[in-house]
Coordinates of C-alpha atoms and ligand atoms in Angstrom, one line a residue:
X1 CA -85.8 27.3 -70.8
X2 CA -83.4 24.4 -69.5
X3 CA -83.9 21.1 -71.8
X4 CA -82.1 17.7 -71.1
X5 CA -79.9 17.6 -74.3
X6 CA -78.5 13.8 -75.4
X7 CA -75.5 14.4 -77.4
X8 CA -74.2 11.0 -78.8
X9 CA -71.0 11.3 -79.6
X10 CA -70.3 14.1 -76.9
X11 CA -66.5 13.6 -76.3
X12 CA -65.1 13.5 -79.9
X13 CA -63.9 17.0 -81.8
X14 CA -67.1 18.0 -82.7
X15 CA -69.4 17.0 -79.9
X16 CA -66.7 18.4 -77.3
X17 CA -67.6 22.0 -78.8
X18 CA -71.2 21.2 -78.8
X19 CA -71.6 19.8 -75.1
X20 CA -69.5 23.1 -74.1
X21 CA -71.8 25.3 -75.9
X22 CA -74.8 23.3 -74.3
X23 CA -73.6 23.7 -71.3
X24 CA -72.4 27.4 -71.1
X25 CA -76.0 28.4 -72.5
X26 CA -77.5 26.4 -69.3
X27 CA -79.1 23.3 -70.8
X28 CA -78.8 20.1 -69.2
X29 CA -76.4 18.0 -71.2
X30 CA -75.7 14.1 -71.2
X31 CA -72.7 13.0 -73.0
X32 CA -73.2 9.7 -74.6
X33 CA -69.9 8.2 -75.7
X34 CA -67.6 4.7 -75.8
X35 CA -64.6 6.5 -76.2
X36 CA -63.7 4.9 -79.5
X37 CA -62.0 7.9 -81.5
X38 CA -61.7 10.0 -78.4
X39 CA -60.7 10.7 -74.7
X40 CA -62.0 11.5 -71.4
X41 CA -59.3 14.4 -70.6
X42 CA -61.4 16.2 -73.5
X43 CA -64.9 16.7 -71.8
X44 CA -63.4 16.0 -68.2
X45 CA -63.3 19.3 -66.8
X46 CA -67.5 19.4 -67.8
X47 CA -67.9 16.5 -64.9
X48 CA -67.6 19.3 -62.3
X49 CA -71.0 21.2 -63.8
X50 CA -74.3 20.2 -62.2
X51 CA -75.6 20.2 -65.8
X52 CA -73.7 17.8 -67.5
X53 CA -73.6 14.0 -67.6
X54 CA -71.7 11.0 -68.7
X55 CA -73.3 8.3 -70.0
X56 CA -70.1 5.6 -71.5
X57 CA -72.3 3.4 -73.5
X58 CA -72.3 2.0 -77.5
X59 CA -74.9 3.5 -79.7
X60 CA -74.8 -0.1 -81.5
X61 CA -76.6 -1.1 -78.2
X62 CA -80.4 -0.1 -77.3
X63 CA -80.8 2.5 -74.3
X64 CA -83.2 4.6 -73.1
X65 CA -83.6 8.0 -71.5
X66 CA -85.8 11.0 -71.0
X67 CA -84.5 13.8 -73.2
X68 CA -85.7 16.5 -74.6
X69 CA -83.1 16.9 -77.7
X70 CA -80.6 14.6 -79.0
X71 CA -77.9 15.3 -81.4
X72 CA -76.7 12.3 -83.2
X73 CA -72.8 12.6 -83.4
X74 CA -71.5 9.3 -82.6
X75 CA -69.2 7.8 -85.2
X76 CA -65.7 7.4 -86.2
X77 CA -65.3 10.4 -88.8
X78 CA -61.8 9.9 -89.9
X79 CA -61.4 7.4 -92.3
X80 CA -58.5 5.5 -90.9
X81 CA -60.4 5.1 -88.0
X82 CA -64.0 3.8 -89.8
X83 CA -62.2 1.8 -92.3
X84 CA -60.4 -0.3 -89.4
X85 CA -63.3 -1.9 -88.2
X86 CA -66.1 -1.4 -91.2
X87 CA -69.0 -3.9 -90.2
X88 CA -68.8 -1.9 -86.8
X89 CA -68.9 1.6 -88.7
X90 CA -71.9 0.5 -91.0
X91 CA -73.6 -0.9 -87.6
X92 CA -72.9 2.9 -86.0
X93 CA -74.0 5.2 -88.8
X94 CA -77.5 2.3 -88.8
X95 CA -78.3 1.2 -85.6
X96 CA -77.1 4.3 -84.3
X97 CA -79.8 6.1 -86.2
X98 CA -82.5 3.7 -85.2
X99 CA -81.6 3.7 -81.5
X100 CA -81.3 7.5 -81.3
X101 CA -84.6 7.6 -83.4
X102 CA -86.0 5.1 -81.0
X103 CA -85.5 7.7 -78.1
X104 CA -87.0 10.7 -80.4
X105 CA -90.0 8.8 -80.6
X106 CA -90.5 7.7 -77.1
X107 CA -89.4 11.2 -76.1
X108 CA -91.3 13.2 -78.7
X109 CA -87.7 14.7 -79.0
X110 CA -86.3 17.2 -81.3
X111 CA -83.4 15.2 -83.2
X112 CA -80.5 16.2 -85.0
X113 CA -78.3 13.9 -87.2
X114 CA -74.5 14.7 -87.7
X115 CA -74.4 13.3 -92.1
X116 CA -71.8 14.1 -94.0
X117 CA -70.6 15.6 -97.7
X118 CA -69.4 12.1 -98.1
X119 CA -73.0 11.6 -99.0
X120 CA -72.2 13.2 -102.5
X121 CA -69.1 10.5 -102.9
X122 CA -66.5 11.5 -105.2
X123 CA -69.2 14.3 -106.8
X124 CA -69.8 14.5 -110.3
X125 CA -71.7 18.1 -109.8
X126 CA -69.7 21.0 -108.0
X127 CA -70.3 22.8 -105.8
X128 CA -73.0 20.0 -104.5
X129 CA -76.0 21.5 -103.1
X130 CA -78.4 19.2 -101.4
X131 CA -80.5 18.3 -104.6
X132 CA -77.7 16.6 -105.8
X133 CA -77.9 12.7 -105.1
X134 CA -74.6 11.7 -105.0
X135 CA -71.6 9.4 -106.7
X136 CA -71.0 7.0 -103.9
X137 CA -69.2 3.6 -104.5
X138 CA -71.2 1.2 -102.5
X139 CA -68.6 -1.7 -102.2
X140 CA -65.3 0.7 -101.9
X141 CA -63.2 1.1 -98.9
X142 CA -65.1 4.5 -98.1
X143 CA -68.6 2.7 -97.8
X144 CA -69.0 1.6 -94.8
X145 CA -69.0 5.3 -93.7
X146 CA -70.5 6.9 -96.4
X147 CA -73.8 4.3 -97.1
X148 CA -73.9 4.0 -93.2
X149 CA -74.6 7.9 -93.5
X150 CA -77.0 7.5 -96.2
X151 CA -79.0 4.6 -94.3
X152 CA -79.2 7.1 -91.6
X153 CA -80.6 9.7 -93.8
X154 CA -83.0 7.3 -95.1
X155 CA -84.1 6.0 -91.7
X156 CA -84.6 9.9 -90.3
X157 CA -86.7 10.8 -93.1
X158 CA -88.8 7.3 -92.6
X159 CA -89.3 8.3 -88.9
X160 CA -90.2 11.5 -89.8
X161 CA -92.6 10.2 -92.7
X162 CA -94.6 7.8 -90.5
X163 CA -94.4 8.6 -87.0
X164 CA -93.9 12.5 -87.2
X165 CA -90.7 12.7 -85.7
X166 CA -89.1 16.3 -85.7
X167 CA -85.9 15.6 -87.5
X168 CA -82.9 18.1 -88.3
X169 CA -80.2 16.8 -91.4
X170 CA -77.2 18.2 -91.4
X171 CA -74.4 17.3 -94.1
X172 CA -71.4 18.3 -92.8
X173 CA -68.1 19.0 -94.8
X174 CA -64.7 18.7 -93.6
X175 CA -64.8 21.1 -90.3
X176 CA -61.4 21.5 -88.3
X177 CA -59.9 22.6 -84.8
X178 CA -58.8 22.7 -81.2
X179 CA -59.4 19.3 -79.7
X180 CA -59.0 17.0 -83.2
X181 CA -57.8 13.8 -82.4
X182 CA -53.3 14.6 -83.6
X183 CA -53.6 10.7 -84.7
X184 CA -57.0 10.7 -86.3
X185 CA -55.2 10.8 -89.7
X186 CA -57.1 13.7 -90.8
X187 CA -55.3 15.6 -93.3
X188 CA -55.7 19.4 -91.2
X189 CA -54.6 17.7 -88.1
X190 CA -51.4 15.3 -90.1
X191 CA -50.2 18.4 -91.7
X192 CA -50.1 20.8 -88.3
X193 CA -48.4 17.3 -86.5
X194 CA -45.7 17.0 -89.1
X195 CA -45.4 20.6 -89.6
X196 CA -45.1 21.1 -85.6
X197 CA -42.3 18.7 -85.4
X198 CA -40.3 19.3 -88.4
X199 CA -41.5 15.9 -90.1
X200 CA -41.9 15.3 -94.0
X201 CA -45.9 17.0 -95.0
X202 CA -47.4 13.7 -96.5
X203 CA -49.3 15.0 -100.0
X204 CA -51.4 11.9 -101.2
X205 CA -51.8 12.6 -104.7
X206 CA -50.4 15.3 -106.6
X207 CA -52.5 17.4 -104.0
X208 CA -54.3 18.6 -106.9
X209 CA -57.5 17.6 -105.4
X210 CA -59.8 20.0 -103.5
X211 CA -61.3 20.4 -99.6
X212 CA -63.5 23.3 -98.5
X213 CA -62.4 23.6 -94.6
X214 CA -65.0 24.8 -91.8
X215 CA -63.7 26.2 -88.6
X216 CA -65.3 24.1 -85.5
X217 CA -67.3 27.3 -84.0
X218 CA -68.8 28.3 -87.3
X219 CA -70.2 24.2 -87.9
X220 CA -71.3 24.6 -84.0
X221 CA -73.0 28.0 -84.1
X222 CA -75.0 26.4 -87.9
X223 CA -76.1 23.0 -85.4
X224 CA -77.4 25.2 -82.8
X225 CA -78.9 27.1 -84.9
X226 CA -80.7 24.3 -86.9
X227 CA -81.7 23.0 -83.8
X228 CA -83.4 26.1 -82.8
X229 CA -85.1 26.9 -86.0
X230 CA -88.9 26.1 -86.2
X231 CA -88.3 24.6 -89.6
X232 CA -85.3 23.0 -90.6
X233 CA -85.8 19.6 -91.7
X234 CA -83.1 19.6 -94.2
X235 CA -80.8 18.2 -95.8
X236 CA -78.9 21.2 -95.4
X237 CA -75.3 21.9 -96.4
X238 CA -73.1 22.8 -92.9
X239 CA -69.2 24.0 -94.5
X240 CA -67.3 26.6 -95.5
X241 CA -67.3 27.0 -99.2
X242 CA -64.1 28.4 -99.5
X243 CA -61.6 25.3 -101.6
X244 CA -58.7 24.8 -101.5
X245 CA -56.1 22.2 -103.2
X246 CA -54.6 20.0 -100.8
X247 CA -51.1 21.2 -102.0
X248 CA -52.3 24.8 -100.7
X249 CA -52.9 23.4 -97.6
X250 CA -49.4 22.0 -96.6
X251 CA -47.4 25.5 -97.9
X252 CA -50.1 27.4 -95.8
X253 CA -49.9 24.9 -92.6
X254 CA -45.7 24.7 -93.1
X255 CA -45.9 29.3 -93.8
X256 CA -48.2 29.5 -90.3
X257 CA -45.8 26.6 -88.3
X258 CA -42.9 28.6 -89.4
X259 CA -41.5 25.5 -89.9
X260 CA -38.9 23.6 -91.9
X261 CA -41.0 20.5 -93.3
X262 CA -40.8 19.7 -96.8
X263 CA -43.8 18.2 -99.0
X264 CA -43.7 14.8 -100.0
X265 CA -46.2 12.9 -102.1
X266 CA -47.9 9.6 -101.1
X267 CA -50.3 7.5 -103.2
X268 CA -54.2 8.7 -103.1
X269 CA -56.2 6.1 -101.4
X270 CA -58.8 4.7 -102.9
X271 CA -62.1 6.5 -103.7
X272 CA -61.0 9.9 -102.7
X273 CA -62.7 12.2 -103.8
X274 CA -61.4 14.8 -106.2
X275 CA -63.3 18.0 -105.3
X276 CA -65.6 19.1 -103.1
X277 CA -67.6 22.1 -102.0
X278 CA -70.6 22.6 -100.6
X279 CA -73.2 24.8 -102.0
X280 CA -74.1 26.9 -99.2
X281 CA -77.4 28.6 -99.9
X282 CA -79.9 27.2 -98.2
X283 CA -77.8 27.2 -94.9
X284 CA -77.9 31.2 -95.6
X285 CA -81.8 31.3 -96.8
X286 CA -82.9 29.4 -94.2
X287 CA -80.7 29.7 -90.9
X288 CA -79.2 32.9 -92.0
X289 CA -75.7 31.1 -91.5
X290 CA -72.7 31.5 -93.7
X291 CA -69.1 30.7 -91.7
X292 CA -67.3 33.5 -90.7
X293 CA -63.8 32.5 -89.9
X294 CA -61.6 32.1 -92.5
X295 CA -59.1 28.8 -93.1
X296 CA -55.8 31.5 -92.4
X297 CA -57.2 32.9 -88.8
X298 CA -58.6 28.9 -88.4
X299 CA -55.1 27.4 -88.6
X300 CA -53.7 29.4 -86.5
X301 CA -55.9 29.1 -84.0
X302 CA -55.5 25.5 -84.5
X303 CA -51.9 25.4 -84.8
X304 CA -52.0 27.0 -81.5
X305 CA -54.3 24.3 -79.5
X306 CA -52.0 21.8 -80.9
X307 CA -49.1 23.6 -79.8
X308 CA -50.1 23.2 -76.2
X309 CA -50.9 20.1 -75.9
X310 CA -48.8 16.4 -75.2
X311 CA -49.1 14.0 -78.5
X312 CA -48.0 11.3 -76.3
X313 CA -50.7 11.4 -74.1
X314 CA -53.1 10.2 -77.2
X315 CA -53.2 6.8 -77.9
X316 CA -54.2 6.7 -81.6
X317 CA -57.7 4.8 -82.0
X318 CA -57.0 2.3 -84.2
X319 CA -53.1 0.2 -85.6
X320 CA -54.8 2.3 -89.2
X321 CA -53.1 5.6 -88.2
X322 CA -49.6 3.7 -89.1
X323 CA -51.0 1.8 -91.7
X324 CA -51.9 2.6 -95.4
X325 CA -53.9 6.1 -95.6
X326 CA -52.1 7.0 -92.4
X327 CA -48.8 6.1 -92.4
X328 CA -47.8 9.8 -91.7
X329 CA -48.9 9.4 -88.6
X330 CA -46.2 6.9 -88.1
X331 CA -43.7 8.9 -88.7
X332 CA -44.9 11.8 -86.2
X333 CA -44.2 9.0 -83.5
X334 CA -40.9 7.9 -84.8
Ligands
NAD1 P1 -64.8 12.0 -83.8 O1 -64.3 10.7 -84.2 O2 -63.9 13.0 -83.1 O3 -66.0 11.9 -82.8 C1 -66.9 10.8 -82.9 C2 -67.3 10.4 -81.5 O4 -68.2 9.3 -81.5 C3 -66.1 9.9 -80.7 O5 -66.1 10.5 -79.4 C4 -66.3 8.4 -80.6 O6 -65.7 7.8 -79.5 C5 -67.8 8.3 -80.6 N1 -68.3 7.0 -81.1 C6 -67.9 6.3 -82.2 N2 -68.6 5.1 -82.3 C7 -69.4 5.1 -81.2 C8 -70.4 4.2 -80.8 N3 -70.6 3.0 -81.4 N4 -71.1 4.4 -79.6 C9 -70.8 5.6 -79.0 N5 -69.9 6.5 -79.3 C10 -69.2 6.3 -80.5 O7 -65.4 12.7 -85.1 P2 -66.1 14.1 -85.3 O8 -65.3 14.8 -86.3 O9 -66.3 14.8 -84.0 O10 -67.4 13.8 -86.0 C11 -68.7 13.8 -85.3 C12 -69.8 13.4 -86.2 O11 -69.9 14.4 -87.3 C13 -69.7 12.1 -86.9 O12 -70.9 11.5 -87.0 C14 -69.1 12.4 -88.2 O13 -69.5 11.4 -89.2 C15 -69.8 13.7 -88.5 N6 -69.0 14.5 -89.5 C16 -67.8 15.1 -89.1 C17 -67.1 15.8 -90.1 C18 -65.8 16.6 -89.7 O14 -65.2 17.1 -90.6 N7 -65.4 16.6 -88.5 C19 -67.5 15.9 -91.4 C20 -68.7 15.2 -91.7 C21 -69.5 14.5 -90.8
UDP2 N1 -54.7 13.8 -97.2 C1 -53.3 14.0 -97.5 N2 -52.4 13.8 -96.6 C2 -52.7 13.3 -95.3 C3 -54.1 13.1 -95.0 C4 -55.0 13.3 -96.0 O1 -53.0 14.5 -98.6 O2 -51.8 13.1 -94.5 C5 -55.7 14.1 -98.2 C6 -56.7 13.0 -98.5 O3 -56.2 12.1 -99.5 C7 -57.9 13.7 -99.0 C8 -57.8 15.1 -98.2 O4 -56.5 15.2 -97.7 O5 -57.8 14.0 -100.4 C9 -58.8 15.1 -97.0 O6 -58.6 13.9 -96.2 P1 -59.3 13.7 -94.8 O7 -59.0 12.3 -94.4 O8 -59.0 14.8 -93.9 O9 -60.8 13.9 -95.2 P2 -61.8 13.3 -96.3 O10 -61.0 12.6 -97.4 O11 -62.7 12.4 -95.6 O12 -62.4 14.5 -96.8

């Protein structure tokens, strides 16, 4: 049955995937975005289906609509991007949660919320699995993002406490491919950049430190099916639990480009975090879901989107991809 789907959110990386998958399946979905971190060439060629909408408009702000669903995507993931401006990244990840909650409520609406591994910090129990309660810094550089997610957790399971609101918790971990932002400063998308034009690989660190990478239609297939499950309140773990160090990473991106980059090391920002890797099994127990592509036939197909595409059409969304924890971006441009 057709059901009017909010997707906050809807023209970044991941909520590009979702709003396709929405729409292919025949739901009706409105797009709800401000175009912060992302573009309108990304989810343009959806204007021309009678089932999608766009709504431009800043989840900060109150709105209302008749939905059936909402996913709860919006908010700058990278964190060059959500460190530039972090009062306005706190006021996303919070009000952004209490307006799409607002809407659940009215709507009696199904909702999902997009958290994050960064809700575990820099982890001090590996693999994390959802019981674990986290080693965040609450006045670090990372905060913003990562206590903004945690006030959003706080606030879903409040609304589903006391008004019986149908919620869905996702915590994501780091998920990559086609239609990443190539300024966003993330490390998948600054390595194929670099990589792709012959550029120095920027290492922060000794690139000793770990990521466990989740291919975009993997993380999509887990929301959907999340969504669709009778019972799935959550928190549950959405990633691939395959790690890698971050030095791995470059050799494979520079082996896949076939290109002639060599590896340089930068200083670690602030608060990264050393390991991570989620602890899958209740994303297998209860949705049946375990990621299928693996991070070799995932860069590739990355590699290949970015191949095909014009850098200098993106504008990078903040000055903070030539700045600090992205000043590899800078040198992609020079
Ligand atoms: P993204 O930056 O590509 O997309 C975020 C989208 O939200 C962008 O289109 C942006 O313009 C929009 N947005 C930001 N602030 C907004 C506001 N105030 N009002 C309306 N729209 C706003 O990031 P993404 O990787 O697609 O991440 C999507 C969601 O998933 C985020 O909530 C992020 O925290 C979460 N997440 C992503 C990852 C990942 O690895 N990609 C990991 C953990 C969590
Ligand atoms: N990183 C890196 N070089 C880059 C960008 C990132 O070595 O050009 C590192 C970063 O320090 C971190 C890891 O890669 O240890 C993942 O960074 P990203 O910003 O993609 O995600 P997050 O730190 O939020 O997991």
């Amino acid at each position: 049955m057709t059901q009017r789907i909010l997707v906050t959110g809807g023209a970044g990386f991941l909520g590009s995937h979702l709003c396709q998958r929405l729409v292919d399946r025949g739901d009706h979905v409105i797009c709800l975005d401000n175009f912060f971190t992302s573009r309108k060439e990304t989810i343009e060629h959806l204007l021309d289906c009678p089932n999608f909408e766009l709504v431009v408009h800043d989840i900060t702000k109150p709105i209302e609509m008749n939905v059936e669903m909402i996913f709860n995507l919006a908010c700058p993931a990278a964190p060059g991007h959500y460190q530039h401006d972090p009062i306005k990244t706190m006021k996303t990840g919070v009000l952004g949660a209490i307006h799409t909650l607002g809407m659940a409520r009215a709507n009696r609406a199904r909702i999902f919320h997009a958290s994050t591994s960064e809700v575990y910090g820099d982890p001090s129990v590996h693999p994390q699995p959802e019981t674990y309660r986290g080693n965040v810094n609450p006045i670090g550089p990372r905060a913003c993002y990562d206590e903004g997610k945690r006030a959003a957790e706080t606030l879903m399971f409040d609304y589903h406490r006391v008004h019986g609101i149908d919620i869905r918790v996702g915590r994501i971990f780091n998920t990559y491919g086609p239609h990443m932002h190539p300024f966003d400063g993330r490390v998948i998308s600054n390595f194929i950049v670099q990589a792709l034009q012959g550029k120095d690989i920027t290492v922060f660190g000794d690139g000793s430190q770990t990521r466990s990478f989740c291919f975009v239609d993997d993380l999509i297939d887990a929301f959907v099916l999340m969504m669709d499950a009778d019972e799935a309140t959550g928190p549950i773990n959405l990633g691939n639990p395959n790690e890698f160090t971050i030095s791995e990473l470059a050799s494979k991106t520079i082996e896949l480009v076939g290109s002639e980059s060599k590896i340089i090391l930068k200083p670690l920002p602030e608060d990264d975090p050393i390991q991570r890797q989620p602890d899958i099994t209740l994303a297998k127990t209860t949705l049946g879901w375990e990621p299928s592509i693996q991070l070799h036939e995932g860069l590739a197909r990355t590699i290949e989107w970015f191949r095909g595409i014009d850098v200098d059409e993106w504008e990078p969304p903040t000055p903070n991809w030539a700045g600090g924890l992205t000043a590899s971006a800078a040198q992609n441009r020079a």
